[in-house]
Amino acid sequence: MADNFLEKRMEAYEAKKAAYLRKKKHLPKQGLRFPERPEDEAL
């Protein structure tokens, strides 16, 4: 194997993780969305 293989992989992982976290921080928070059920359900 090449020298510093694991170090390079870890650096790439950390860069991707940081980019993901930066992008995630700017997304609007989504609440739980449940469709409204009609009060008079005909079964």
CSV table of C-alpha atoms in Angstrom, one decimal:
chain,number,residue,atom,x,y,z
A,1,MET,CA,0.0,0.0,0.0
A,2,ALA,CA,1.0,3.6,-0.5
A,3,ASP,CA,2.4,5.6,2.3
A,4,ASN,CA,-0.1,7.8,4.2
A,5,PHE,CA,-3.1,6.0,2.7
A,6,LEU,CA,-5.1,6.2,5.9
A,7,GLU,CA,-4.2,9.8,6.6
A,8,LYS,CA,-5.4,10.8,3.1
A,9,ARG,CA,-8.6,8.9,3.5
A,10,MET,CA,-9.2,10.5,6.9
A,11,GLU,CA,-8.6,14.0,5.5
A,12,ALA,CA,-11.0,13.4,2.6
A,13,TYR,CA,-13.6,12.1,5.0
A,14,GLU,CA,-13.2,15.1,7.3
A,15,ALA,CA,-13.5,17.5,4.3
A,16,LYS,CA,-16.7,15.8,3.1
A,17,LYS,CA,-18.1,15.8,6.7
A,18,ALA,CA,-17.4,19.5,7.2
A,19,ALA,CA,-19.0,20.4,3.8
A,20,TYR,CA,-22.1,18.3,4.8
A,21,LEU,CA,-22.4,20.0,8.2
A,22,ARG,CA,-22.1,23.5,6.6
A,23,LYS,CA,-24.8,22.7,4.1
A,24,LYS,CA,-27.0,21.1,6.8
A,25,LYS,CA,-26.7,24.2,9.0
A,26,HIS,CA,-28.4,26.4,6.3
A,27,LEU,CA,-31.3,24.1,5.6
A,28,PRO,CA,-34.7,25.0,7.1
A,29,LYS,CA,-35.8,22.8,9.9
A,30,GLN,CA,-38.6,20.5,8.9
A,31,GLY,CA,-41.2,19.7,11.5
A,32,LEU,CA,-43.3,16.5,11.6
A,33,ARG,CA,-45.9,16.6,8.9
A,34,PHE,CA,-48.9,14.5,9.3
A,35,PRO,CA,-51.8,14.7,6.9
A,36,GLU,CA,-55.0,16.1,8.4
A,37,ARG,CA,-57.6,13.4,8.9
A,38,PRO,CA,-61.2,14.2,8.4
A,39,GLU,CA,-63.3,14.2,11.5
A,40,ASP,CA,-66.1,12.1,10.0
A,41,GLU,CA,-64.3,9.0,8.5
A,42,ALA,CA,-66.7,6.6,6.7
A,43,LEU,CA,-65.4,3.1,7.0
